[in-house]
mmCIF file of C-alpha atoms and ligand atoms in Angstrom:
data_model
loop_
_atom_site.group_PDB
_atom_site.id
_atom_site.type_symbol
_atom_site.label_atom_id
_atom_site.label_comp_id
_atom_site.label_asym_id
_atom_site.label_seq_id
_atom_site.Cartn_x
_atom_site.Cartn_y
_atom_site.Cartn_z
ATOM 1 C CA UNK A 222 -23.238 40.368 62.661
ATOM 2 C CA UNK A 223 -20.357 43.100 62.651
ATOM 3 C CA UNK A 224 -20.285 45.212 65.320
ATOM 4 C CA UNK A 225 -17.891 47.833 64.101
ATOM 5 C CA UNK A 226 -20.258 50.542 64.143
ATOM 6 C CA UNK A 227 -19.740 54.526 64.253
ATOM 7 C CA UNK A 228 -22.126 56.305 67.001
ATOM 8 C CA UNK A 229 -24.562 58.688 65.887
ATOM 9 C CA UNK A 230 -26.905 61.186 67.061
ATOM 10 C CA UNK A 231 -28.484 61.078 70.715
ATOM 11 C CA UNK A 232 -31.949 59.477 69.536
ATOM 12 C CA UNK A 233 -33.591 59.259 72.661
ATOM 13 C CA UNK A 234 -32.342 60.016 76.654
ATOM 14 C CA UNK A 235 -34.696 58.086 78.891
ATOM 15 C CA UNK A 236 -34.253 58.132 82.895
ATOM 16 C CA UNK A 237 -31.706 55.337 82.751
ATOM 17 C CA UNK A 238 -29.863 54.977 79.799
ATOM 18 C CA UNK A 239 -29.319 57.131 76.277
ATOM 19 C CA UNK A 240 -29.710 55.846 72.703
ATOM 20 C CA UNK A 241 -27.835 56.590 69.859
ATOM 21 C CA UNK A 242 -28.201 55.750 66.548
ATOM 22 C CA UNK A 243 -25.104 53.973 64.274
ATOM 23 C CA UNK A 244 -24.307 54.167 60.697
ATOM 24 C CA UNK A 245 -25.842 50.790 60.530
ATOM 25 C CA UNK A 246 -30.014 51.613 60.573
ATOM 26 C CA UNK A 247 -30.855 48.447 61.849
ATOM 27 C CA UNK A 248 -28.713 48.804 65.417
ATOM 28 C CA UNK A 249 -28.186 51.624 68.030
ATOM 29 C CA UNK A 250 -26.193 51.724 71.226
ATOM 30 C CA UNK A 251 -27.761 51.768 74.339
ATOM 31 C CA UNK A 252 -25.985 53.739 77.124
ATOM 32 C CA UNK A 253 -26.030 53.126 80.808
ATOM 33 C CA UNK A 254 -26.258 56.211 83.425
ATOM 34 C CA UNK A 255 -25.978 55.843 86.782
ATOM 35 C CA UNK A 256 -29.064 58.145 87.309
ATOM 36 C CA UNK A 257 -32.120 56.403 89.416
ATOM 37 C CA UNK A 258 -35.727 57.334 89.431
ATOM 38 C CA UNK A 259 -37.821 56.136 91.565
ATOM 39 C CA UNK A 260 -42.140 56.968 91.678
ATOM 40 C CA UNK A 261 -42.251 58.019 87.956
ATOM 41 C CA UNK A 262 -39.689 60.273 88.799
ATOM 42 C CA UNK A 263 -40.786 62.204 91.972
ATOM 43 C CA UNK A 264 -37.565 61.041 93.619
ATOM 44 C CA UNK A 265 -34.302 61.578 91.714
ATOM 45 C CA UNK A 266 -30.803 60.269 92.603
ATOM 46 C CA UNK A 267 -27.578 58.189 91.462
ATOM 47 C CA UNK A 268 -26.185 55.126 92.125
ATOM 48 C CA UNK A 269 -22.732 55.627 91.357
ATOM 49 C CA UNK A 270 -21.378 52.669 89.164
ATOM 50 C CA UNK A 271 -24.883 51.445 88.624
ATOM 51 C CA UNK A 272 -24.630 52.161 84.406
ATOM 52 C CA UNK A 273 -21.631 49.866 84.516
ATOM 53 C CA UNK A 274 -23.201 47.406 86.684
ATOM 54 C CA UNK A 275 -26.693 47.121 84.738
ATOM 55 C CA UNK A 276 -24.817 47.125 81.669
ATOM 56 C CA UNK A 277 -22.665 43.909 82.665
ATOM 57 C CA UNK A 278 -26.133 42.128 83.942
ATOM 58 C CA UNK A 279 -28.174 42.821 81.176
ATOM 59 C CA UNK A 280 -25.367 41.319 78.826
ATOM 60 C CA UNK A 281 -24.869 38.087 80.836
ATOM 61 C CA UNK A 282 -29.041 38.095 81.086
ATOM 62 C CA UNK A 283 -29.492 38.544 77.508
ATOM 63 C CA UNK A 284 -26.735 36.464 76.157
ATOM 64 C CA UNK A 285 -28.394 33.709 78.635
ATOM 65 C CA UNK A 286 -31.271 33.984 77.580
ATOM 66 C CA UNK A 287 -30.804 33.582 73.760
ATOM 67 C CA UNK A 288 -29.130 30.339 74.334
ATOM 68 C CA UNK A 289 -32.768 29.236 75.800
ATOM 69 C CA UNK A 290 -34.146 30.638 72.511
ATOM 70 C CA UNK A 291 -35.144 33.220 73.174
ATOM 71 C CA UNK A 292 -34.651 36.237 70.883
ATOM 72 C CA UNK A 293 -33.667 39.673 72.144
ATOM 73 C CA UNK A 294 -31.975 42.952 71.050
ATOM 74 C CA UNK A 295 -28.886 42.402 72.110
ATOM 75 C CA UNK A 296 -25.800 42.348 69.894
ATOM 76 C CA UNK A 297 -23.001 42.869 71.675
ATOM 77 C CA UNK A 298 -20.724 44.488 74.841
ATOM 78 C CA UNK A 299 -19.366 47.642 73.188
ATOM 79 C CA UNK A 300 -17.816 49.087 76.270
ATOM 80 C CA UNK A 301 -18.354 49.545 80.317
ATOM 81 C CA UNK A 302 -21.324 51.576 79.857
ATOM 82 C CA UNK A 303 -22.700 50.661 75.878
ATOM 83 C CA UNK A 304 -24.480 47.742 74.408
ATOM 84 C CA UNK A 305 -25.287 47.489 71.030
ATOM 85 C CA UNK A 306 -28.371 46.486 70.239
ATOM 86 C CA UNK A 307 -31.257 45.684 67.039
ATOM 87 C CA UNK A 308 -33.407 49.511 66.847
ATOM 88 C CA UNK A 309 -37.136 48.117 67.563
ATOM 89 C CA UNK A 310 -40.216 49.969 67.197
ATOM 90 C CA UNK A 311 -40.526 49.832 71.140
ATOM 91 C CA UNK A 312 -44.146 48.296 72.167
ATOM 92 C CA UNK A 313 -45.727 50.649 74.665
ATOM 93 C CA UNK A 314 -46.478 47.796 77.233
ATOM 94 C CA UNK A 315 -44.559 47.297 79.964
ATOM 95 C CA UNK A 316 -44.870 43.555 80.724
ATOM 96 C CA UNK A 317 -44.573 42.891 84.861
ATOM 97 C CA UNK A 318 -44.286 39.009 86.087
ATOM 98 C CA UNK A 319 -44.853 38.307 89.920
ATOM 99 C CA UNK A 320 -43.621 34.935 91.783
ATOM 100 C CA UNK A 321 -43.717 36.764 95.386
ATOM 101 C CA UNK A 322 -46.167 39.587 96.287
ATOM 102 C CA UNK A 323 -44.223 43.260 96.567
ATOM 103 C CA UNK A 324 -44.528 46.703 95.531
ATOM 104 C CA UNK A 325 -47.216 47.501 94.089
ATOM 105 C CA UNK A 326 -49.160 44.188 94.296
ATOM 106 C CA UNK A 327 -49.123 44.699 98.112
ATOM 107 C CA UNK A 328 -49.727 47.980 97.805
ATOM 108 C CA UNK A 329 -52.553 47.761 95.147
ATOM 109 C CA UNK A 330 -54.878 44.530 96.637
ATOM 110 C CA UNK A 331 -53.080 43.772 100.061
ATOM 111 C CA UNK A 332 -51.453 40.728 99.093
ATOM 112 C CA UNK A 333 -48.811 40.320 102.210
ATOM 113 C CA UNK A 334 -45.261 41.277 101.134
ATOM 114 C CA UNK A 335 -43.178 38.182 100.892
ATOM 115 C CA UNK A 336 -46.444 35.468 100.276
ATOM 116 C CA UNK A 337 -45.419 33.397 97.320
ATOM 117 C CA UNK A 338 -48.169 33.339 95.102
ATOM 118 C CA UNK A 339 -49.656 29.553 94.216
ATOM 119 C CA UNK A 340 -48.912 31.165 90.416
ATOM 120 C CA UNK A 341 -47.096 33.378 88.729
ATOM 121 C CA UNK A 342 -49.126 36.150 87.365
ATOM 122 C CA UNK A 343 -48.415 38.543 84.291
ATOM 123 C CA UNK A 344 -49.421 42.213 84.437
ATOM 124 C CA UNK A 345 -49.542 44.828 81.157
ATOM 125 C CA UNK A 346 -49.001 48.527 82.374
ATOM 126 C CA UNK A 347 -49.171 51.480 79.378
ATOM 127 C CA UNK A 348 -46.185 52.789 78.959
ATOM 128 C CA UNK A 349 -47.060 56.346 79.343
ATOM 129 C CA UNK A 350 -45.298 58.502 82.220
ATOM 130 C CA UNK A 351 -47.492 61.531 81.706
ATOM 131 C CA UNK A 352 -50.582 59.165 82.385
ATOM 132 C CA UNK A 353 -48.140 57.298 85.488
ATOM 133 C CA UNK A 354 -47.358 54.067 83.569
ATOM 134 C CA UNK A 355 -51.481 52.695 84.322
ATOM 135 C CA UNK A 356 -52.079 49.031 85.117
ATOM 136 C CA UNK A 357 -54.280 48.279 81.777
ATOM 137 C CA UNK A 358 -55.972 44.752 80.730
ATOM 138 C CA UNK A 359 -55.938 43.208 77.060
ATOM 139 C CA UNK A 360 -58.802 44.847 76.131
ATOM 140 C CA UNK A 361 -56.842 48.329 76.480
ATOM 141 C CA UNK A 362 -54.333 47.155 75.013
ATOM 142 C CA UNK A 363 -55.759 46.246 71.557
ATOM 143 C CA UNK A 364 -58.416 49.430 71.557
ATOM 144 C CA UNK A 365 -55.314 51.646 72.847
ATOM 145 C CA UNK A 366 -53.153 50.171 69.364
ATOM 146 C CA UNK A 367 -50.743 48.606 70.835
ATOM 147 C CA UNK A 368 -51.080 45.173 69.233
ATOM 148 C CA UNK A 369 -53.377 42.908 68.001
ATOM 149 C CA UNK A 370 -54.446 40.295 70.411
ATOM 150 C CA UNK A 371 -52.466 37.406 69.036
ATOM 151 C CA UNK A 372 -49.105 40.199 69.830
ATOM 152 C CA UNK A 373 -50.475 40.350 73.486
ATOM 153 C CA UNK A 374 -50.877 37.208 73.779
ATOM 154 C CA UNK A 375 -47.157 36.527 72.552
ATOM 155 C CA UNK A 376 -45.589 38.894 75.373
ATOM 156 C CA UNK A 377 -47.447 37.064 77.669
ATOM 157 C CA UNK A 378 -45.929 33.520 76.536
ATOM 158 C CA UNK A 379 -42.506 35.221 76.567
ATOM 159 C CA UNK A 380 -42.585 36.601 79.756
ATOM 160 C CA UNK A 381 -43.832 33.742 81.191
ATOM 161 C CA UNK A 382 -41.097 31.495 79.315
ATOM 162 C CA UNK A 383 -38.365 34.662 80.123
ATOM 163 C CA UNK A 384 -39.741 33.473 84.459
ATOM 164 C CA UNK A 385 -39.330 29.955 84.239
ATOM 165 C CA UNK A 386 -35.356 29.922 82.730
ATOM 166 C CA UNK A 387 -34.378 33.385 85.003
ATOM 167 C CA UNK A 388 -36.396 32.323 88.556
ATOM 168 C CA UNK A 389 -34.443 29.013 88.194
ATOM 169 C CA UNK A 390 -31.032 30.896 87.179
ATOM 170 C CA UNK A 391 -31.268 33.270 90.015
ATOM 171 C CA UNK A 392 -32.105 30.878 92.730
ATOM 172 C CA UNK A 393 -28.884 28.588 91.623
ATOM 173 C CA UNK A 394 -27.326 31.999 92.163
ATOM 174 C CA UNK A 395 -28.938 32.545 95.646
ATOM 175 C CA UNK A 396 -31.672 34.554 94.433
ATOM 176 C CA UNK A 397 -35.378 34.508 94.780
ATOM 177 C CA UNK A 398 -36.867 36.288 91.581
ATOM 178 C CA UNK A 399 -39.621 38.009 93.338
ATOM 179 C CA UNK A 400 -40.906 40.131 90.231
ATOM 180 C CA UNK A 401 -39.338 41.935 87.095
ATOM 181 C CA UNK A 402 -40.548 44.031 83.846
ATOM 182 C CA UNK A 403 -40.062 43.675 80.820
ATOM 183 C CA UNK A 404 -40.272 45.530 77.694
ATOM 184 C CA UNK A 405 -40.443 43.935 73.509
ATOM 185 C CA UNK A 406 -40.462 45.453 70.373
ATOM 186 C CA UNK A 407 -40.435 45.050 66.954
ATOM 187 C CA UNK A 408 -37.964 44.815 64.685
ATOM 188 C CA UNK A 409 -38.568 43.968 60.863
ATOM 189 C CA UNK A 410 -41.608 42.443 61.775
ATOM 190 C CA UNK A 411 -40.216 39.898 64.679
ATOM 191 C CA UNK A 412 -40.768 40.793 68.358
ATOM 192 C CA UNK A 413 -37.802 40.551 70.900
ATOM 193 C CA UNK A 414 -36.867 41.414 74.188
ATOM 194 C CA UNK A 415 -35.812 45.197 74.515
ATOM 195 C CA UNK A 416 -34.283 47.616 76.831
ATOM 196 C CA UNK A 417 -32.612 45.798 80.073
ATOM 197 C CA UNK A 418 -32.587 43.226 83.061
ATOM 198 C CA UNK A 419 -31.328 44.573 86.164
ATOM 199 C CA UNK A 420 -31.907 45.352 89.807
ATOM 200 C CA UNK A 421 -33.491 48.666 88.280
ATOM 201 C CA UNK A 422 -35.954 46.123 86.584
ATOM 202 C CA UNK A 423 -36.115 43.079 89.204
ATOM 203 C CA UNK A 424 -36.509 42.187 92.239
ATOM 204 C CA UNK A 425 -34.233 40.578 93.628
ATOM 205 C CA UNK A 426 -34.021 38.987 97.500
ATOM 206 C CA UNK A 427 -32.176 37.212 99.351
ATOM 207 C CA UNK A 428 -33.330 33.247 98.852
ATOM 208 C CA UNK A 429 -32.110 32.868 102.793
ATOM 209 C CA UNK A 430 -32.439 35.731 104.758
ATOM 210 C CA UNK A 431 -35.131 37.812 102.210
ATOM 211 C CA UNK A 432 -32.320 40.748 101.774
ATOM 212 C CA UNK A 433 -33.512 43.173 99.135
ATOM 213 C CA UNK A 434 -30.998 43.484 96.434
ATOM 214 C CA UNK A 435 -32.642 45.566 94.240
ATOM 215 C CA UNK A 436 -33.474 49.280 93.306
ATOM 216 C CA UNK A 437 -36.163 49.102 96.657
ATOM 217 C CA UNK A 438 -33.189 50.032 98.604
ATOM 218 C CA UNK A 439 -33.065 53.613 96.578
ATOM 219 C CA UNK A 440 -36.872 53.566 96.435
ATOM 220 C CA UNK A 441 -36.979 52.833 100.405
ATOM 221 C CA UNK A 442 -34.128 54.519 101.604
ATOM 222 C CA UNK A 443 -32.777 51.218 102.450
ATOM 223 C CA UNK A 444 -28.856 52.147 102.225
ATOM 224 C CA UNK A 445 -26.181 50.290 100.597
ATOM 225 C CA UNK A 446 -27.656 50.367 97.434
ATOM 226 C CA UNK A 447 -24.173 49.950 95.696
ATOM 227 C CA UNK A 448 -23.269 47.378 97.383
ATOM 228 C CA UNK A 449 -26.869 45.500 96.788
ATOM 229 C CA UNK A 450 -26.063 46.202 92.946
ATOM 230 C CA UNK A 451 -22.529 45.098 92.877
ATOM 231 C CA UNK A 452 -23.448 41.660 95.205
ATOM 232 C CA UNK A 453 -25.476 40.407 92.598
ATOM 233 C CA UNK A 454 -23.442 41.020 89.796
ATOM 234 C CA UNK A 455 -21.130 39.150 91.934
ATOM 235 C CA UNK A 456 -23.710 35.927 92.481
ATOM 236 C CA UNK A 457 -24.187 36.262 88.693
ATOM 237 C CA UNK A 458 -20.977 36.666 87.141
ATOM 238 C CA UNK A 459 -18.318 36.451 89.378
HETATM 239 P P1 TMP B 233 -44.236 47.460 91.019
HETATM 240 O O1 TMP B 233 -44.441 46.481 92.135
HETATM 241 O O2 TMP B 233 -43.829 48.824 91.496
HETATM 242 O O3 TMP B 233 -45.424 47.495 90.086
HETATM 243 O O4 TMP B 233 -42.991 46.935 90.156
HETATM 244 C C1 TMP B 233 -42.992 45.649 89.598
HETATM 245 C C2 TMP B 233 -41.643 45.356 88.964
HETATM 246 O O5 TMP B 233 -41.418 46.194 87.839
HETATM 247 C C3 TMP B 233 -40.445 45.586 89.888
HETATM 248 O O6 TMP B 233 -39.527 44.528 89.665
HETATM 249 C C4 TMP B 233 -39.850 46.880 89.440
HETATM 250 C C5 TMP B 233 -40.219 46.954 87.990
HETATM 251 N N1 TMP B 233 -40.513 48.315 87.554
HETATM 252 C C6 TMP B 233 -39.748 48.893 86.550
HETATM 253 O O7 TMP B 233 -38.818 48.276 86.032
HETATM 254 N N2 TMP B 233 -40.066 50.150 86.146
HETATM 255 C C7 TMP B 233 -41.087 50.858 86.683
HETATM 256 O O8 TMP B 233 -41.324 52.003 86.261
HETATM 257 C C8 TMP B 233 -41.878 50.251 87.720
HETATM 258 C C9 TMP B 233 -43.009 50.983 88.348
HETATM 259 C C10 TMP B 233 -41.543 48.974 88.113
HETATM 260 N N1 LIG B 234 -38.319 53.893 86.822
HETATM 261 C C1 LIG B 234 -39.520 54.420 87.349
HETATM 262 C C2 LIG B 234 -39.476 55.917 87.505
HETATM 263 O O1 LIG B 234 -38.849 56.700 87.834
HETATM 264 C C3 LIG B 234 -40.067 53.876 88.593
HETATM 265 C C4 LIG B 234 -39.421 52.791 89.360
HETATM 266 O O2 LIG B 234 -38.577 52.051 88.876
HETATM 267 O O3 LIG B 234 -39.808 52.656 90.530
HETATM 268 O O4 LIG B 234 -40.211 56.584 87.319
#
């Protein structure tokens, strides 16, 4: 696919990134900020050099992950900060998978942090930040539109496919995959992997001493959040 393409219009600015559409309708860029939110956006901040980072990760993850066949928006590197990608119809599930109870699991039904769990164990959350993103079940999902039950049941074999190849990647990296979210879409008619794979999106500890590499340190207040960021693009890609 060519990927000489002319940038268009702002589409979309999320919390993260911005979209833009091309002069090609099927693919838009995808631009990394270095803005963080944390809390559906209660606490505000920037990780200076995160856009750059995130956008290097999610390449290498992406790119990895194809070659496991798995499909995915992503066309190509454009620059430090922009990724060209296919433009999906974005599916308003956000798709969580959990090896290692944290955040909100703990939180939620007082799992210990740091128990493995004897499974890993897919969650569906609405993608809705005026509702706060809710934890929903199938059942929402297919009376709330969002896909029939044969598409939920598809993000569920992907993300649980997506686990397998990434926990095993990150731990020959030094990293235990704790958890991570995901987001598909569609895109003439096919669903792939969307948006990105980062620390913003994963967590990411440690597989010796349990350090958090991750966006929890700007959540927490943990300090050294660059250098969290730019260690595991180091483990990852040198
Ligand atoms: P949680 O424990 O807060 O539910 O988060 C689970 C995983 O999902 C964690 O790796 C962080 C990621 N995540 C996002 O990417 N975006 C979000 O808005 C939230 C709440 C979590
Ligand atoms: N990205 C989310 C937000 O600001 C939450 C998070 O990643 O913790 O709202």
């Amino acid at each position: 696919m060519t990927t000489t393409v002319i940038k268009g219009d702002l589409l979309y600015e999320g919390k993260a990134k911005k979209v833009y559409a091309t002069d090609n309708p099927d693919l838009i860029i995808q631009e990394f900020k270095d803005d963080a939110t944390a809390f559906n956006a209660q606490k505000k901040g920037q990780i200076v050099g995160k856009g750059i980072i995130n956008n290097d990760l999610s390449s290498h993850l992406f790119t990895y992950l194809e070659s496991f066949g798995i499909a995915t928006h992503f066309v190509s590197k454009l620059s430090e900060r922009e990724m060209l990608c296919k433009r999906l119809d974005i599916l308003k599930i956000e798709v969580v998978t959990r090896n290692i109870a944290a955040g909100s699991l703990v939180k939620r039904y007082g799992f210990t942090e740091g128990e493995a769990l004897r499974y890993p164990i897919i969650e569906l959350y609405l993608k809705n930040d005026a509702l706060g993103d809710p934890l929903i079940n199938d059942d929402h999902a297919v009376l709330l539109g969002l896909g029939t039950p044969d598409d939920i049941a598809r993000l569920k074999q992907l993300a649980s496919k997506i686990n397998g190849v990434m926990q095993d990647y990150f731990l020959q990296k030094g990293l235990k995959l704790v958890d991570f979210k995901l987001e598909f879409g569609r895109h003439h008619g096919a669903i792939l992997l969307g948006d990105e794979i980062s620390p913003d999106t994963c967590r990411l500890w440690d597989k010796d001493t349990d350090t958090k590499l991750d966006k929890d340190r700007f959540r927490f207040d943990l300090g050294n959040v660059e250098d969290a960021y730019r260690e595991v693009r180091k483990r990852l890609i040198g």
